[in-house]
Amino acid sequence: MSDTVLRIEGLEKSFGELEVLKGIDLEIRKGEVVCIIGSSGSGKSTLLRCINLLEEADAGHIWFDGQDLMDLQVDLNALRQKIGMVFQSFNLFNNKNVIDNCTLAPMTVRKISKAQAEEAAVRNLTTVGLADFIYADSTRLSGGQKQRVAIARALCMEPEIMLFDEPTSALDPEIVGEVLDVMKALAAEGMTMVVVTHEMAFAKEVSDRVVFMDQGVILEQGDPNEIFTNPKNDRTREFLSRYLEDKQI
């Protein structure tokens, strides 16, 4: 498909004798929000880390921008610049203030000027609601603020796709909403997003497609309303029954 941003074929990954990904096939289209759900240990985060090459897959193909990331001849650094990643634990540089966290990668990797990098940082920090914290000490921020800085930092690289690995799991429940609101706004603006999450309400409301993983395979995927109200797979039904108020699914 011409609008396919990312295509994964037969992806496999093991850690020792433990098979974590067992032949994953998945396509992500431009502007699509795909939420990946499933129990801990189902392979969700490992899949994201393989997409961003933080883990090296054992077999399969990851096509991005028409190039196979598994091809040794590909300029991986150039392609990785276009793949934004937001981690559950923020991964900010504690020795740098907020704006310096956002300008470091654009200046060193994209080779843009400090003025250009700071202009983009201010714009993206304002977008995530942190205009008043641009020069703040990053260690003094709340968890929700740190995660919003992490999102702004990723946006400063002008990615074609954003990967979110459980972006709210390390946050106190009362501040989860502020991060989800930023993600909803990004989705509304057309950002292509792949989100590993346990936030079922977010997955149902915001995603274009829900993917359910279990024991290293994709058991079911489809329209969120269909997945949440009429799952076809017994394992999907069992998983969702723990999270949904309506148990009659």
PDB file of C-alpha atoms in Angstrom:
ATOM      1  CA  MET A   1       0.000   0.000   0.000  1.00  0.00           C
ATOM      2  CA  SER A   2       1.330   3.422  -0.915  1.00  0.00           C
ATOM      3  CA  ASP A   3       0.359   4.915   2.453  1.00  0.00           C
ATOM      4  CA  THR A   4       2.138   2.226   4.483  1.00  0.00           C
ATOM      5  CA  VAL A   5       4.782   3.821   6.716  1.00  0.00           C
ATOM      6  CA  LEU A   6       5.965   0.661   8.446  1.00  0.00           C
ATOM      7  CA  ARG A   7       5.657  -2.983   7.455  1.00  0.00           C
ATOM      8  CA  ILE A   8       6.840  -5.853   9.627  1.00  0.00           C
ATOM      9  CA  GLU A   9       7.165  -9.348   8.193  1.00  0.00           C
ATOM     10  CA  GLY A  10       7.979 -12.535  10.095  1.00  0.00           C
ATOM     11  CA  LEU A  11       9.739 -10.779  12.968  1.00  0.00           C
ATOM     12  CA  GLU A  12      11.310 -13.127  15.490  1.00  0.00           C
ATOM     13  CA  LYS A  13      13.229 -12.403  18.680  1.00  0.00           C
ATOM     14  CA  SER A  14      14.510 -14.665  21.423  1.00  0.00           C
ATOM     15  CA  PHE A  15      16.462 -14.058  24.603  1.00  0.00           C
ATOM     16  CA  GLY A  16      18.358 -17.282  25.121  1.00  0.00           C
ATOM     17  CA  GLU A  17      15.795 -20.068  24.954  1.00  0.00           C
ATOM     18  CA  LEU A  18      12.881 -17.709  25.572  1.00  0.00           C
ATOM     19  CA  GLU A  19      10.987 -16.927  22.356  1.00  0.00           C
ATOM     20  CA  VAL A  20       9.563 -13.414  22.790  1.00  0.00           C
ATOM     21  CA  LEU A  21       8.406 -12.660  19.230  1.00  0.00           C
ATOM     22  CA  LYS A  22       7.231 -15.561  17.083  1.00  0.00           C
ATOM     23  CA  GLY A  23       6.755 -14.324  13.533  1.00  0.00           C
ATOM     24  CA  ILE A  24       5.076 -10.922  13.826  1.00  0.00           C
ATOM     25  CA  ASP A  25       3.381  -9.458  10.715  1.00  0.00           C
ATOM     26  CA  LEU A  26       2.073  -5.908  11.035  1.00  0.00           C
ATOM     27  CA  GLU A  27       1.489  -2.841   8.851  1.00  0.00           C
ATOM     28  CA  ILE A  28       1.163   0.750  10.039  1.00  0.00           C
ATOM     29  CA  ARG A  29      -0.356   3.326   7.690  1.00  0.00           C
ATOM     30  CA  LYS A  30       0.374   7.039   7.563  1.00  0.00           C
ATOM     31  CA  GLY A  31      -1.638   8.978  10.150  1.00  0.00           C
ATOM     32  CA  GLU A  32      -2.830   5.812  11.861  1.00  0.00           C
ATOM     33  CA  VAL A  33      -2.885   5.344  15.635  1.00  0.00           C
ATOM     34  CA  VAL A  34      -2.335   1.706  16.547  1.00  0.00           C
ATOM     35  CA  CYS A  35      -2.559   0.610  20.184  1.00  0.00           C
ATOM     36  CA  ILE A  36      -0.911  -2.659  21.155  1.00  0.00           C
ATOM     37  CA  ILE A  37      -2.425  -4.320  24.205  1.00  0.00           C
ATOM     38  CA  GLY A  38      -1.754  -7.569  26.045  1.00  0.00           C
ATOM     39  CA  SER A  39      -0.465  -9.011  29.295  1.00  0.00           C
ATOM     40  CA  SER A  40       3.007  -8.285  30.615  1.00  0.00           C
ATOM     41  CA  GLY A  41       5.482 -10.582  28.881  1.00  0.00           C
ATOM     42  CA  SER A  42       3.451 -10.854  25.684  1.00  0.00           C
ATOM     43  CA  GLY A  43       6.219  -9.218  23.616  1.00  0.00           C
ATOM     44  CA  LYS A  44       4.712  -5.743  23.163  1.00  0.00           C
ATOM     45  CA  SER A  45       7.689  -3.696  24.344  1.00  0.00           C
ATOM     46  CA  THR A  46      10.187  -5.970  22.637  1.00  0.00           C
ATOM     47  CA  LEU A  47       8.337  -5.405  19.367  1.00  0.00           C
ATOM     48  CA  LEU A  48       8.698  -1.625  19.762  1.00  0.00           C
ATOM     49  CA  ARG A  49      12.370  -1.944  20.663  1.00  0.00           C
ATOM     50  CA  CYS A  50      12.979  -4.050  17.559  1.00  0.00           C
ATOM     51  CA  ILE A  51      11.228  -1.459  15.374  1.00  0.00           C
ATOM     52  CA  ASN A  52      13.537   1.238  16.745  1.00  0.00           C
ATOM     53  CA  LEU A  53      16.547  -1.120  16.579  1.00  0.00           C
ATOM     54  CA  LEU A  54      17.178  -0.939  20.302  1.00  0.00           C
ATOM     55  CA  GLU A  55      16.945  -4.718  20.092  1.00  0.00           C
ATOM     56  CA  GLU A  56      18.241  -6.690  17.145  1.00  0.00           C
ATOM     57  CA  ALA A  57      15.659  -9.097  15.767  1.00  0.00           C
ATOM     58  CA  ASP A  58      16.751 -12.644  15.001  1.00  0.00           C
ATOM     59  CA  ALA A  59      14.727 -12.987  11.789  1.00  0.00           C
ATOM     60  CA  GLY A  60      12.222 -11.167   9.640  1.00  0.00           C
ATOM     61  CA  HIS A  61      12.003  -7.758   8.003  1.00  0.00           C
ATOM     62  CA  ILE A  62      11.097  -4.230   9.111  1.00  0.00           C
ATOM     63  CA  TRP A  63      10.301  -2.012   6.151  1.00  0.00           C
ATOM     64  CA  PHE A  64      10.337   1.715   6.890  1.00  0.00           C
ATOM     65  CA  ASP A  65      10.366   4.465   4.282  1.00  0.00           C
ATOM     66  CA  GLY A  66      10.676   1.759   1.641  1.00  0.00           C
ATOM     67  CA  GLN A  67      13.890   0.354   3.105  1.00  0.00           C
ATOM     68  CA  ASP A  68      14.479  -2.810   5.107  1.00  0.00           C
ATOM     69  CA  LEU A  69      15.988  -1.933   8.486  1.00  0.00           C
ATOM     70  CA  MET A  70      17.364  -5.465   8.652  1.00  0.00           C
ATOM     71  CA  ASP A  71      19.483  -4.829   5.524  1.00  0.00           C
ATOM     72  CA  LEU A  72      23.095  -4.276   6.529  1.00  0.00           C
ATOM     73  CA  GLN A  73      23.549  -1.839   3.638  1.00  0.00           C
ATOM     74  CA  VAL A  74      20.894   0.577   4.934  1.00  0.00           C
ATOM     75  CA  ASP A  75      21.874   3.828   6.681  1.00  0.00           C
ATOM     76  CA  LEU A  76      20.246   2.967   9.983  1.00  0.00           C
ATOM     77  CA  ASN A  77      21.143   6.234  11.699  1.00  0.00           C
ATOM     78  CA  ALA A  78      19.367   8.262   9.020  1.00  0.00           C
ATOM     79  CA  LEU A  79      16.226   6.128   9.273  1.00  0.00           C
ATOM     80  CA  ARG A  80      16.197   6.053  13.076  1.00  0.00           C
ATOM     81  CA  GLN A  81      16.074   9.844  13.143  1.00  0.00           C
ATOM     82  CA  LYS A  82      12.579   9.579  11.669  1.00  0.00           C
ATOM     83  CA  ILE A  83      11.347   7.172  14.367  1.00  0.00           C
ATOM     84  CA  GLY A  84      10.502   8.927  17.645  1.00  0.00           C
ATOM     85  CA  MET A  85      10.516   6.909  20.842  1.00  0.00           C
ATOM     86  CA  VAL A  86       8.921   7.730  24.204  1.00  0.00           C
ATOM     87  CA  PHE A  87       9.838   5.396  27.056  1.00  0.00           C
ATOM     88  CA  GLN A  88       7.929   4.608  30.229  1.00  0.00           C
ATOM     89  CA  SER A  89      10.783   5.943  32.391  1.00  0.00           C
ATOM     90  CA  PHE A  90      11.243   9.306  30.596  1.00  0.00           C
ATOM     91  CA  ASN A  91      15.045   8.897  30.083  1.00  0.00           C
ATOM     92  CA  LEU A  92      15.736  12.620  30.412  1.00  0.00           C
ATOM     93  CA  PHE A  93      19.262  13.907  31.011  1.00  0.00           C
ATOM     94  CA  ASN A  94      19.123  15.004  34.655  1.00  0.00           C
ATOM     95  CA  ASN A  95      22.184  17.234  34.255  1.00  0.00           C
ATOM     96  CA  LYS A  96      20.421  19.326  31.595  1.00  0.00           C
ATOM     97  CA  ASN A  97      17.481  21.667  31.859  1.00  0.00           C
ATOM     98  CA  VAL A  98      14.276  21.168  29.889  1.00  0.00           C
ATOM     99  CA  ILE A  99      15.205  23.038  26.708  1.00  0.00           C
ATOM    100  CA  ASP A 100      18.694  21.494  26.573  1.00  0.00           C
ATOM    101  CA  ASN A 101      17.106  18.043  26.767  1.00  0.00           C
ATOM    102  CA  CYS A 102      15.119  18.964  23.663  1.00  0.00           C
ATOM    103  CA  THR A 103      17.911  20.592  21.631  1.00  0.00           C
ATOM    104  CA  LEU A 104      20.751  18.102  22.151  1.00  0.00           C
ATOM    105  CA  ALA A 105      19.717  15.488  19.575  1.00  0.00           C
ATOM    106  CA  PRO A 106      18.626  17.929  16.832  1.00  0.00           C
ATOM    107  CA  MET A 107      21.944  19.788  17.122  1.00  0.00           C
ATOM    108  CA  THR A 108      24.182  16.718  17.274  1.00  0.00           C
ATOM    109  CA  VAL A 109      22.293  14.335  14.989  1.00  0.00           C
ATOM    110  CA  ARG A 110      20.387  16.573  12.568  1.00  0.00           C
ATOM    111  CA  LYS A 111      23.214  19.166  12.641  1.00  0.00           C
ATOM    112  CA  ILE A 112      20.874  22.135  12.889  1.00  0.00           C
ATOM    113  CA  SER A 113      21.902  25.396  14.545  1.00  0.00           C
ATOM    114  CA  LYS A 114      21.310  26.138  18.210  1.00  0.00           C
ATOM    115  CA  ALA A 115      18.848  28.883  17.267  1.00  0.00           C
ATOM    116  CA  GLN A 116      16.846  26.517  15.041  1.00  0.00           C
ATOM    117  CA  ALA A 117      16.903  23.789  17.683  1.00  0.00           C
ATOM    118  CA  GLU A 118      15.739  26.176  20.409  1.00  0.00           C
ATOM    119  CA  GLU A 119      12.963  27.554  18.220  1.00  0.00           C
ATOM    120  CA  ALA A 120      11.679  24.015  17.608  1.00  0.00           C
ATOM    121  CA  ALA A 121      12.053  23.143  21.290  1.00  0.00           C
ATOM    122  CA  VAL A 122      10.034  26.155  22.439  1.00  0.00           C
ATOM    123  CA  ARG A 123       7.339  25.349  19.884  1.00  0.00           C
ATOM    124  CA  ASN A 124       7.067  21.702  20.902  1.00  0.00           C
ATOM    125  CA  LEU A 125       7.262  22.393  24.633  1.00  0.00           C
ATOM    126  CA  THR A 126       4.437  24.891  24.193  1.00  0.00           C
ATOM    127  CA  THR A 127       2.472  22.245  22.303  1.00  0.00           C
ATOM    128  CA  VAL A 128       2.724  19.849  25.258  1.00  0.00           C
ATOM    129  CA  GLY A 129       1.719  22.564  27.734  1.00  0.00           C
ATOM    130  CA  LEU A 130       5.145  23.344  29.198  1.00  0.00           C
ATOM    131  CA  ALA A 131       5.735  26.902  27.989  1.00  0.00           C
ATOM    132  CA  ASP A 132       6.357  27.966  31.603  1.00  0.00           C
ATOM    133  CA  PHE A 133       8.986  25.272  32.194  1.00  0.00           C
ATOM    134  CA  ILE A 134      11.323  25.776  29.226  1.00  0.00           C
ATOM    135  CA  TYR A 135      14.363  26.577  31.391  1.00  0.00           C
ATOM    136  CA  ALA A 136      13.334  24.519  34.411  1.00  0.00           C
ATOM    137  CA  ASP A 137      15.617  22.006  36.123  1.00  0.00           C
ATOM    138  CA  SER A 138      14.411  18.685  34.720  1.00  0.00           C
ATOM    139  CA  THR A 139      14.948  16.933  38.065  1.00  0.00           C
ATOM    140  CA  ARG A 140      12.348  19.196  39.701  1.00  0.00           C
ATOM    141  CA  LEU A 141       9.511  18.283  37.364  1.00  0.00           C
ATOM    142  CA  SER A 142       6.636  15.969  38.191  1.00  0.00           C
ATOM    143  CA  GLY A 143       6.434  12.621  36.440  1.00  0.00           C
ATOM    144  CA  GLY A 144       3.758  13.903  34.088  1.00  0.00           C
ATOM    145  CA  GLN A 145       5.840  16.954  33.216  1.00  0.00           C
ATOM    146  CA  LYS A 146       8.909  14.802  32.587  1.00  0.00           C
ATOM    147  CA  GLN A 147       6.946  12.577  30.228  1.00  0.00           C
ATOM    148  CA  ARG A 148       5.631  15.600  28.358  1.00  0.00           C
ATOM    149  CA  VAL A 149       9.220  16.852  27.992  1.00  0.00           C
ATOM    150  CA  ALA A 150      10.116  13.422  26.613  1.00  0.00           C
ATOM    151  CA  ILE A 151       7.320  13.718  24.041  1.00  0.00           C
ATOM    152  CA  ALA A 152       8.442  17.242  23.075  1.00  0.00           C
ATOM    153  CA  ARG A 153      12.020  16.010  22.776  1.00  0.00           C
ATOM    154  CA  ALA A 154      10.940  13.280  20.382  1.00  0.00           C
ATOM    155  CA  LEU A 155       8.906  15.772  18.339  1.00  0.00           C
ATOM    156  CA  CYS A 156      11.969  18.006  17.973  1.00  0.00           C
ATOM    157  CA  MET A 157      13.482  15.347  15.703  1.00  0.00           C
ATOM    158  CA  GLU A 158      10.494  15.781  13.350  1.00  0.00           C
ATOM    159  CA  PRO A 159       9.723  12.047  13.249  1.00  0.00           C
ATOM    160  CA  GLU A 160       7.507  10.362  10.690  1.00  0.00           C
ATOM    161  CA  ILE A 161       6.268   7.917  13.303  1.00  0.00           C
ATOM    162  CA  MET A 162       6.131   7.962  17.106  1.00  0.00           C
ATOM    163  CA  LEU A 163       6.513   4.857  19.267  1.00  0.00           C
ATOM    164  CA  PHE A 164       5.190   4.995  22.836  1.00  0.00           C
ATOM    165  CA  ASP A 165       6.199   2.227  25.256  1.00  0.00           C
ATOM    166  CA  GLU A 166       3.773   2.276  28.203  1.00  0.00           C
ATOM    167  CA  PRO A 167       4.120   6.077  28.483  1.00  0.00           C
ATOM    168  CA  THR A 168       1.873   6.334  31.557  1.00  0.00           C
ATOM    169  CA  SER A 169       2.852   3.221  33.524  1.00  0.00           C
ATOM    170  CA  ALA A 170       5.381   5.053  35.730  1.00  0.00           C
ATOM    171  CA  LEU A 171       2.996   7.919  36.540  1.00  0.00           C
ATOM    172  CA  ASP A 172       0.752   8.492  39.516  1.00  0.00           C
ATOM    173  CA  PRO A 173      -2.885   7.897  38.516  1.00  0.00           C
ATOM    174  CA  GLU A 174      -3.897  11.536  38.990  1.00  0.00           C
ATOM    175  CA  ILE A 175      -1.407  12.795  36.373  1.00  0.00           C
ATOM    176  CA  VAL A 176      -1.897  10.104  33.736  1.00  0.00           C
ATOM    177  CA  GLY A 177      -4.533  12.251  32.045  1.00  0.00           C
ATOM    178  CA  GLU A 178      -2.184  15.120  31.250  1.00  0.00           C
ATOM    179  CA  VAL A 179       0.055  12.835  29.207  1.00  0.00           C
ATOM    180  CA  LEU A 180      -2.848  11.088  27.487  1.00  0.00           C
ATOM    181  CA  ASP A 181      -4.292  14.489  26.540  1.00  0.00           C
ATOM    182  CA  VAL A 182      -1.052  15.389  24.757  1.00  0.00           C
ATOM    183  CA  MET A 183      -1.118  12.063  22.918  1.00  0.00           C
ATOM    184  CA  LYS A 184      -4.752  12.597  21.920  1.00  0.00           C
ATOM    185  CA  ALA A 185      -3.824  16.008  20.491  1.00  0.00           C
ATOM    186  CA  LEU A 186      -0.971  14.472  18.493  1.00  0.00           C
ATOM    187  CA  ALA A 187      -3.322  11.835  17.130  1.00  0.00           C
ATOM    188  CA  ALA A 188      -5.835  14.513  16.145  1.00  0.00           C
ATOM    189  CA  GLU A 189      -3.076  16.321  14.232  1.00  0.00           C
ATOM    190  CA  GLY A 190      -2.382  13.205  12.178  1.00  0.00           C
ATOM    191  CA  MET A 191       0.809  11.916  13.791  1.00  0.00           C
ATOM    192  CA  THR A 192       1.436   8.246  12.994  1.00  0.00           C
ATOM    193  CA  MET A 193       1.635   6.502  16.367  1.00  0.00           C
ATOM    194  CA  VAL A 194       2.204   3.004  17.722  1.00  0.00           C
ATOM    195  CA  VAL A 195       1.301   2.876  21.413  1.00  0.00           C
ATOM    196  CA  VAL A 196       1.923   0.014  23.811  1.00  0.00           C
ATOM    197  CA  THR A 197      -0.498   0.695  26.633  1.00  0.00           C
ATOM    198  CA  HIS A 198      -2.608  -0.645  29.470  1.00  0.00           C
ATOM    199  CA  GLU A 199      -4.899   2.382  29.207  1.00  0.00           C
ATOM    200  CA  MET A 200      -7.906   0.622  27.721  1.00  0.00           C
ATOM    201  CA  ALA A 201     -10.098   3.730  27.576  1.00  0.00           C
ATOM    202  CA  PHE A 202      -7.416   5.529  25.558  1.00  0.00           C
ATOM    203  CA  ALA A 203      -7.037   2.563  23.219  1.00  0.00           C
ATOM    204  CA  LYS A 204     -10.770   2.398  22.625  1.00  0.00           C
ATOM    205  CA  GLU A 205     -11.269   6.136  22.184  1.00  0.00           C
ATOM    206  CA  VAL A 206      -8.187   7.248  20.228  1.00  0.00           C
ATOM    207  CA  SER A 207      -6.822   4.319  18.240  1.00  0.00           C
ATOM    208  CA  ASP A 208      -7.732   3.505  14.657  1.00  0.00           C
ATOM    209  CA  ARG A 209      -6.763  -0.099  15.273  1.00  0.00           C
ATOM    210  CA  VAL A 210      -6.154  -2.257  18.336  1.00  0.00           C
ATOM    211  CA  VAL A 211      -3.644  -5.113  18.223  1.00  0.00           C
ATOM    212  CA  PHE A 212      -3.834  -7.799  20.907  1.00  0.00           C
ATOM    213  CA  MET A 213      -0.614  -9.724  21.548  1.00  0.00           C
ATOM    214  CA  ASP A 214      -0.247 -12.877  23.603  1.00  0.00           C
ATOM    215  CA  GLN A 215       2.842 -15.027  24.121  1.00  0.00           C
ATOM    216  CA  GLY A 216       4.773 -13.449  21.258  1.00  0.00           C
ATOM    217  CA  VAL A 217       2.110 -13.532  18.564  1.00  0.00           C
ATOM    218  CA  ILE A 218      -0.660 -11.229  17.361  1.00  0.00           C
ATOM    219  CA  LEU A 219      -3.853 -13.089  18.207  1.00  0.00           C
ATOM    220  CA  GLU A 220      -6.315 -10.456  17.037  1.00  0.00           C
ATOM    221  CA  GLN A 221      -6.433  -6.966  15.582  1.00  0.00           C
ATOM    222  CA  GLY A 222      -9.098  -4.668  14.249  1.00  0.00           C
ATOM    223  CA  ASP A 223     -11.399  -1.714  14.825  1.00  0.00           C
ATOM    224  CA  PRO A 224     -11.343  -0.773  18.537  1.00  0.00           C
ATOM    225  CA  ASN A 225     -15.107  -0.902  18.920  1.00  0.00           C
ATOM    226  CA  GLU A 226     -15.154  -4.375  17.425  1.00  0.00           C
ATOM    227  CA  ILE A 227     -12.262  -5.594  19.563  1.00  0.00           C
ATOM    228  CA  PHE A 228     -13.728  -4.190  22.777  1.00  0.00           C
ATOM    229  CA  THR A 229     -17.349  -5.189  22.223  1.00  0.00           C
ATOM    230  CA  ASN A 230     -17.052  -8.374  20.188  1.00  0.00           C
ATOM    231  CA  PRO A 231     -13.597  -9.963  20.387  1.00  0.00           C
ATOM    232  CA  LYS A 232     -13.293 -13.073  18.270  1.00  0.00           C
ATOM    233  CA  ASN A 233     -10.556 -14.793  20.232  1.00  0.00           C
ATOM    234  CA  ASP A 234     -11.228 -16.368  23.637  1.00  0.00           C
ATOM    235  CA  ARG A 235      -7.884 -15.133  24.971  1.00  0.00           C
ATOM    236  CA  THR A 236      -8.701 -11.560  23.911  1.00  0.00           C
ATOM    237  CA  ARG A 237     -12.050 -11.830  25.664  1.00  0.00           C
ATOM    238  CA  GLU A 238     -10.404 -13.151  28.820  1.00  0.00           C
ATOM    239  CA  PHE A 239      -7.813 -10.342  28.817  1.00  0.00           C
ATOM    240  CA  LEU A 240     -10.328  -7.553  28.259  1.00  0.00           C
ATOM    241  CA  SER A 241     -12.735  -8.858  30.882  1.00  0.00           C
ATOM    242  CA  ARG A 242     -10.265  -7.750  33.568  1.00  0.00           C
ATOM    243  CA  TYR A 243     -10.293  -4.161  32.368  1.00  0.00           C
ATOM    244  CA  LEU A 244     -13.765  -3.400  31.080  1.00  0.00           C
ATOM    245  CA  GLU A 245     -16.731  -2.513  33.270  1.00  0.00           C
ATOM    246  CA  ASP A 246     -19.008  -4.408  30.924  1.00  0.00           C
ATOM    247  CA  LYS A 247     -18.016  -8.035  31.444  1.00  0.00           C
ATOM    248  CA  GLN A 248     -20.554  -9.321  28.948  1.00  0.00           C
ATOM    249  CA  ILE A 249     -18.188  -9.345  25.995  1.00  0.00           C
TER     250      ILE A 249
END
